[in-house]
XYZ file of C-alpha atoms in Angstrom:
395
model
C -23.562 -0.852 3.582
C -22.202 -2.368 0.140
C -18.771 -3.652 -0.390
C -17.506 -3.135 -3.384
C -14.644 -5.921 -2.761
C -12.542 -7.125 0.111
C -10.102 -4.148 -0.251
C -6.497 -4.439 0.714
C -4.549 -1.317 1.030
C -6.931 -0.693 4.469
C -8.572 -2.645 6.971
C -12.739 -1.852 6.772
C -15.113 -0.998 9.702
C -18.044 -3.039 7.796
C -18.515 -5.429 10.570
C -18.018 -3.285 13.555
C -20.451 -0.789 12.186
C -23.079 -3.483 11.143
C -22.348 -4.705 14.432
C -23.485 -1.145 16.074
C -25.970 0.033 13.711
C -27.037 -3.511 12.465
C -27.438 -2.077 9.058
C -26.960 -5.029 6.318
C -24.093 -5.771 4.794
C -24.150 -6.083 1.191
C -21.647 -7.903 -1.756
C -21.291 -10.231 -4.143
C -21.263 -13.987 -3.357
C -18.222 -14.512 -5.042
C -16.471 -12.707 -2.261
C -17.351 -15.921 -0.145
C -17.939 -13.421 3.022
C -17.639 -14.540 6.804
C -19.480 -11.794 8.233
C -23.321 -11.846 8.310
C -23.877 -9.985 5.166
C -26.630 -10.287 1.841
C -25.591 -10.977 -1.199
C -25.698 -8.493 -4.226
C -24.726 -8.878 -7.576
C -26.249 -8.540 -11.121
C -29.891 -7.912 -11.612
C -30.198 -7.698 -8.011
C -31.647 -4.118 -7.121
C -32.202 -2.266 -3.674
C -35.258 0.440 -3.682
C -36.390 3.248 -1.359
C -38.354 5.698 -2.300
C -37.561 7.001 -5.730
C -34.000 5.756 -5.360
C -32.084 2.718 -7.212
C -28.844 0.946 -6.627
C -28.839 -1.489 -9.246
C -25.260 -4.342 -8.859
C -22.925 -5.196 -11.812
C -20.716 -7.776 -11.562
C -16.892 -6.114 -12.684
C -14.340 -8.336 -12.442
C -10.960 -7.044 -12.912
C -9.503 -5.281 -9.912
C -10.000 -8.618 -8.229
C -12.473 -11.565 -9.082
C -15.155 -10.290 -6.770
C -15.412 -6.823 -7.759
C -18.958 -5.046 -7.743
C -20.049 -1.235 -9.628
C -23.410 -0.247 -8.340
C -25.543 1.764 -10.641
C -27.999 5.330 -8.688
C -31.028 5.445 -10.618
C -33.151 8.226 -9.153
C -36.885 8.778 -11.321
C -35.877 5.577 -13.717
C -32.614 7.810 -14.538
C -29.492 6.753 -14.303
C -27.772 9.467 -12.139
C -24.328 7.774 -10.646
C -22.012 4.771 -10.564
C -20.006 4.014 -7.372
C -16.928 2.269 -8.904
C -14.750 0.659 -6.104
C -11.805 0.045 -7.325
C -12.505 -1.232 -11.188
C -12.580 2.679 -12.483
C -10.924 5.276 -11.333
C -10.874 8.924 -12.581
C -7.858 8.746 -15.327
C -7.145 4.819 -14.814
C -8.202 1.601 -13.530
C -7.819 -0.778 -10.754
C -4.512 -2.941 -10.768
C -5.435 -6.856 -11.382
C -2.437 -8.287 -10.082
C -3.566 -8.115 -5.876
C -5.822 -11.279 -5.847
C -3.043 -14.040 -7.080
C -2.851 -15.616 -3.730
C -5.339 -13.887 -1.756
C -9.453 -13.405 -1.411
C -11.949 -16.413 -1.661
C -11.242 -16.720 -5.561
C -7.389 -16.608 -6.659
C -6.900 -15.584 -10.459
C -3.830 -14.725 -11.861
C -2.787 -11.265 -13.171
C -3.398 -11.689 -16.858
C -6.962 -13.341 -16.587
C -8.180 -10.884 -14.259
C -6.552 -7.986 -16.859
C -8.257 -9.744 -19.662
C -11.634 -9.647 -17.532
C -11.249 -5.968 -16.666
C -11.090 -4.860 -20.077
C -14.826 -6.335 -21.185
C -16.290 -5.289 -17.442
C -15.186 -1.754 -18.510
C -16.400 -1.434 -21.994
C -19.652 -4.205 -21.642
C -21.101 -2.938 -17.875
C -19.502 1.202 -17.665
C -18.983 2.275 -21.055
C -22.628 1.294 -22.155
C -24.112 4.196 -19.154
C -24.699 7.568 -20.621
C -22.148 10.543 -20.919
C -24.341 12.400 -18.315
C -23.482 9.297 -15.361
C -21.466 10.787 -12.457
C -18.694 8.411 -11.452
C -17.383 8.093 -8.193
C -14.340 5.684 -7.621
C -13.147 4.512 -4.188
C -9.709 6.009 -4.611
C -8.217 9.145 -5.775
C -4.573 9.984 -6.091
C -2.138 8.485 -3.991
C -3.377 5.422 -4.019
C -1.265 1.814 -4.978
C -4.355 0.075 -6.234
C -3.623 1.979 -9.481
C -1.389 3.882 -11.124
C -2.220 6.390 -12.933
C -5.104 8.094 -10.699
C -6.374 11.937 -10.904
C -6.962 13.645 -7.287
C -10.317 14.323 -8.447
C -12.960 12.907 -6.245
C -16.103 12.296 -9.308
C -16.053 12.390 -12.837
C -18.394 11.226 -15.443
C -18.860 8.602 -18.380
C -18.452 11.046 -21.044
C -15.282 12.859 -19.492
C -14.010 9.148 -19.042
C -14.900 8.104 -22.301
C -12.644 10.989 -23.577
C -9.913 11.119 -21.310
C -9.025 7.698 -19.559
C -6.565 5.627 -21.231
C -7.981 2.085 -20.311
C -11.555 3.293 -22.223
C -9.858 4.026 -24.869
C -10.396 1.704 -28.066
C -7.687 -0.714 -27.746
C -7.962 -4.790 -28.949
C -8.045 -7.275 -25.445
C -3.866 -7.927 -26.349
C -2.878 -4.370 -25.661
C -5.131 -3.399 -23.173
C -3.568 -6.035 -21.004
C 0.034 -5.532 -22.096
C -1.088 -1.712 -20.878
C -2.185 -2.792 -17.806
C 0.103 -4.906 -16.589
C 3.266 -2.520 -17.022
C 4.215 -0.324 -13.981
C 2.592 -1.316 -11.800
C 3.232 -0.078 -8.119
C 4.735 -2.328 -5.914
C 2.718 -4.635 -3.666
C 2.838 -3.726 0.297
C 3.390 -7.417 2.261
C 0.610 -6.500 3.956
C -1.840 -6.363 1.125
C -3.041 -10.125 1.082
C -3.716 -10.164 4.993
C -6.138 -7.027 4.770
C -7.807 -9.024 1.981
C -7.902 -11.984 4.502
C -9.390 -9.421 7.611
C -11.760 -7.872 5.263
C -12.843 -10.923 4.104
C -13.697 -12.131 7.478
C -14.518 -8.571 9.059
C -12.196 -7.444 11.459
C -12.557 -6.710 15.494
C -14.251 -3.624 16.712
C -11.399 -0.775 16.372
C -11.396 0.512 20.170
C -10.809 -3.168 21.684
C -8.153 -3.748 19.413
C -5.898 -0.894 20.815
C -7.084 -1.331 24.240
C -5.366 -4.572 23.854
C -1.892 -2.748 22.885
C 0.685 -3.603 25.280
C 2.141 0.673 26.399
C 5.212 0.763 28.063
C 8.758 -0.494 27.916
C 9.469 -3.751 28.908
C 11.803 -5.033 31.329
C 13.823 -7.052 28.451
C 13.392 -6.263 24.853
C 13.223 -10.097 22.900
C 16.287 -9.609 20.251
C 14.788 -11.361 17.828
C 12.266 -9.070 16.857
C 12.297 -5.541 14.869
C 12.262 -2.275 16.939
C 9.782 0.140 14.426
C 11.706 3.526 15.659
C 9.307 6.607 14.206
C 11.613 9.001 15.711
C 12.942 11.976 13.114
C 16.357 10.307 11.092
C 18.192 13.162 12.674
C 16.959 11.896 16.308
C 17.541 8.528 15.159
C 21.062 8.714 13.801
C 21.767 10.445 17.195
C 20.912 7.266 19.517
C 18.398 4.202 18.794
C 18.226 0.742 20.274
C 19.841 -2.752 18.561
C 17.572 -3.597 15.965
C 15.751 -0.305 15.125
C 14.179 0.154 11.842
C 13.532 3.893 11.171
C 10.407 4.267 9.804
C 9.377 7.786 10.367
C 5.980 9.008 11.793
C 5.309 11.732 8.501
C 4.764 10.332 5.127
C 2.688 7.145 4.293
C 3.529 5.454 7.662
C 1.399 2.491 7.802
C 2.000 1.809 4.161
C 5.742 1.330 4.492
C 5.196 -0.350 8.099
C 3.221 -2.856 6.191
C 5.731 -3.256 3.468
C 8.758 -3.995 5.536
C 7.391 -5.908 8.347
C 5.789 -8.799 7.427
C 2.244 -9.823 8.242
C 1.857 -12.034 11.505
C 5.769 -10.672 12.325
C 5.960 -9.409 16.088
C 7.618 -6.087 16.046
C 8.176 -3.110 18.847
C 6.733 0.339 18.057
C 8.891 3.369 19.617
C 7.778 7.176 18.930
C 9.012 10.258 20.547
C 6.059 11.175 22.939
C 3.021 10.082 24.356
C 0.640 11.568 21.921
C 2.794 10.744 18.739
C 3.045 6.560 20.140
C -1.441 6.970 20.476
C -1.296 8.337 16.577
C 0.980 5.867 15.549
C -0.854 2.890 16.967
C -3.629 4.190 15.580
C -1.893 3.944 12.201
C -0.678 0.915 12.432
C -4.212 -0.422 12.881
C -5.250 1.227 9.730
C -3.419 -1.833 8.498
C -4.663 -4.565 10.663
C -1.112 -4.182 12.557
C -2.080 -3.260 15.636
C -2.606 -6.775 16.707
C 0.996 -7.657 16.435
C 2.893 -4.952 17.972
C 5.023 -6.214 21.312
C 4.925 -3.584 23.281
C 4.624 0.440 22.416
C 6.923 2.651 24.242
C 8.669 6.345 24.179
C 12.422 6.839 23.818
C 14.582 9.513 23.405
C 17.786 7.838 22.883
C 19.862 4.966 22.406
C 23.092 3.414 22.876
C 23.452 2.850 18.949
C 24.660 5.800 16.839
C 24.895 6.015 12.855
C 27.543 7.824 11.573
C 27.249 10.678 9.256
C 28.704 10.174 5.432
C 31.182 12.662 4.638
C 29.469 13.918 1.346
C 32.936 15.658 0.110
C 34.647 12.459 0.225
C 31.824 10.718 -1.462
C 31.564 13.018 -4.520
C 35.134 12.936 -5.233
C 35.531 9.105 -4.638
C 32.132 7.265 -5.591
C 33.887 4.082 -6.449
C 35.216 3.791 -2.923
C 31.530 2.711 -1.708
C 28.587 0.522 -2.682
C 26.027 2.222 -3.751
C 22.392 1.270 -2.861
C 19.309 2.535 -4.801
C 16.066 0.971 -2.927
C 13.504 3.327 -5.122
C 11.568 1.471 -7.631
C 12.570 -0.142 -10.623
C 10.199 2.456 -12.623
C 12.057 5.031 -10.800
C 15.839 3.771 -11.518
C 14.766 3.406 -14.684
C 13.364 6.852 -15.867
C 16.491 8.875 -13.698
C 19.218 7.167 -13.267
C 21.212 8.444 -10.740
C 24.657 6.410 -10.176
C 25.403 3.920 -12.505
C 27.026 0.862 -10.572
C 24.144 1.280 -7.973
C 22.700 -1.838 -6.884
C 18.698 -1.410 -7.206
C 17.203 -2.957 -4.737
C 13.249 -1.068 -3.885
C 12.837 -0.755 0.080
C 9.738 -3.704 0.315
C 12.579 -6.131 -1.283
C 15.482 -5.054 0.656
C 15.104 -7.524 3.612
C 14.893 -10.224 2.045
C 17.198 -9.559 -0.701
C 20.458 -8.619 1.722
C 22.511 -11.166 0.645
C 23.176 -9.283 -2.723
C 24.955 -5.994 -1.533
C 28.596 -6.900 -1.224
C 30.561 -5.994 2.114
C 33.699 -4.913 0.992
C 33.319 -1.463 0.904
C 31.445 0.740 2.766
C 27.807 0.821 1.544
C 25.693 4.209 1.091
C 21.955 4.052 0.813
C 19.872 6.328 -1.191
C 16.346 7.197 -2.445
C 14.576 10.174 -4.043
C 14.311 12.880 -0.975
C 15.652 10.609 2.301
C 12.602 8.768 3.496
C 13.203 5.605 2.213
C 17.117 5.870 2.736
C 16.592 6.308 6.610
C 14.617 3.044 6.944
C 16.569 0.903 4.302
C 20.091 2.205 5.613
C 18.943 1.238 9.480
C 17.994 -2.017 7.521
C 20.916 -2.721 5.891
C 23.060 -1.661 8.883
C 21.581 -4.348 11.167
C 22.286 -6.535 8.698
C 25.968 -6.246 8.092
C 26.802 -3.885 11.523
C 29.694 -5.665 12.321
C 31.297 -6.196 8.551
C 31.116 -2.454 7.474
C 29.985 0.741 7.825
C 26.365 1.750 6.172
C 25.798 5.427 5.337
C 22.791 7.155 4.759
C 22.822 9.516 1.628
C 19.232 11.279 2.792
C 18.413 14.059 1.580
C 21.907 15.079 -0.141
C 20.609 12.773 -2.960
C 19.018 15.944 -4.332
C 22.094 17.592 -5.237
C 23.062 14.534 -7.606
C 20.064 13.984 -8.701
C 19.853 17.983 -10.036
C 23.329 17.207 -11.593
């Protein structure tokens, strides 16, 4: 096994597996590893049979970032690029501020990425297949293709961060738009870093069923449907639903080391959603995981005629992203606040009229209105836009 870096968008099976298999574990020193593990960085070079892997040191994505070089018949045939290039981009260097063995800040690990792609990728042939870690979707980027390989050459032509550029604007390039940065990212650095526990012990340890008394202090993650939810949830429900990128916006609203309930809708759906939440290194700090079906809490509908004819009457909530506000604009005297920021930026939204919440399509809306709505229940009414939002944003 070779680790590329401590990743953080996932928690890795390294350990467990070595653990299993006892197959070596293999990265660079710099990554100051707590598992039992080889190092493997430049010059360094693993053989069998007519096979290569030859390390390069390419700092960038984060300090301890390694590319390792397939050289099959004293040919270079493929690079395995982690997370420094991806098909159509490269890897964010903002993750590893406060996090990982070595801390660097955002512009010197910008400033590194831009020689580690042009001194240790660029200088492989046209003909080397690359294969990154990530493909689309992903928030260690931001610009990434869905295509699994590429090559040098087709890199060379068409990625914008190989393109010839002086160190100044490649990191001015770099640095703008950049997705936001789950909560959770720096603790999967930290579990990576150490290795985390074998998988199937970790949700044994799970506590299943409702408890006798809920502790009102802590977060209620319902995954129910936002129809379901609206209908009846507990005090203190967050709705984040079960469909979209689950674990991602778990780990970006709840906090790492923050004790939270998980609710689903079924048996089955409250196994698949543990199982997500472990994806994360989450599991571990879940309550208690239980099925409803209701609540006594209801959240009332917005009446959508009333709202396009008096906008002014309400606050207006955007929690997309900056990037998003800023390239549609949807209601003008919105307050933009992006979902990761909205609990801890609550004080902001104004109580004196009612407040309606809104994203691009409704996922986001149904957690941040449930969000802002145990926030300021009891000084007025929250409404969730959802999915109506497409008929003003088509406007």
């Amino acid at each position: 096994m070779i680790e590329t870096h401590p990743h953080a968008d996932f928690v890795s099976g390294h350990l467990e597996l070595h653990q299993t298999t006892r197959a070596i574990i293999y990265c660079s020193k710099l990554l100051g590893a707590e598992y039992p593990h080889q190092t493997f960085d430049d010059g360094e070079v693993l053989e069998f049979g007519k096979i290569k892997l030859k390390a390069l040191n390419t700092p960038g994505h984060s300090p301890d970032s390694i590319c390792i070089v397939l050289e099959h018949k004293g040919v270079d045939k493929a690079v395995f690029t982690g997370d420094t290039l991806f098909i159509g981009d490269c890897g964010r260097p903002d993750l590893r501020e406060q996090a990982g063995n070595i801390t660097s800040k955002r512009e010197e690990l910008a400033r590194q990425m831009y020689y580690s792609l042009r001194e240790k990728l660029l200088v492989l042939a046209n003909e080397v297949s690359v294969y990154p870690a990530h493909g689309a979707g992903t928030l260690c980027g931001k610009a990434l293709s869905d295509a699994s390989r590429s090559t040098i050459g087709a890199e060379r032509v068409s990625n914008w961060s190989l393109q010839e550029m002086s160190e100044v604007q490649f990191i001015q390039a770099l640095l703008e738009d950049q997705p936001f940065m789950p909560k959770y990212f720096e603790y999967d650095v930290a579990v990576n870093k150490r290795g985390a526990a074998a998988l199937q012990g970790s949700l044994a340890n799970v506590p299943i069923g409702k408890p006798a008394k809920i502790n009102g202090q802590l977060f209620i993650v319902d995954t129910r449907p936002e129809q379901d939810f609206k209908k009846g949830h507990l005090p203190g429900s967050i709705n984040i639903q079960s469909d979209g990128k689950f674990e991602t916006w778990l780990g970006s609203i709840i906090g790492p080391e923050e004790a939270f309930y998980l609710v689903a809708a079924s048996d089955e759906m409250l196994k698949q959603l543990v199982s997500k939440a472990a994806k994360i290194g989450y599991e571990i700090f879940i309550e208690a995981a239980f099925v409803i079906e209701a609540g006594s809490e209801q959240t009332e509908p917005l009446d959508l005629g009333n709202f396009m004819s008096a906008s002014t009457q309400y606050t207006v909530v955007d929690i997309r992203n900056a990037s998003e506000v800023q390239a549609q604009p949807v209601f003008t005297e919105a307050i933009n606040i992006p979902l990761p920021e909205l609990r801890e930026r609550i004080l902001e939204i104004p109580f004196n009229k009612p407040i309606v919440v809104h994203c691009a399509g409704g996922y986001r809306s149904a957690a941040g209105s449930s969000i802002i709505g145990n926030a300021l229940r009891f000084k007025t009414k929250v409404y969730d836009l959802g999915e109506s939002i497409r008929q003003f944003i088509l406007a």
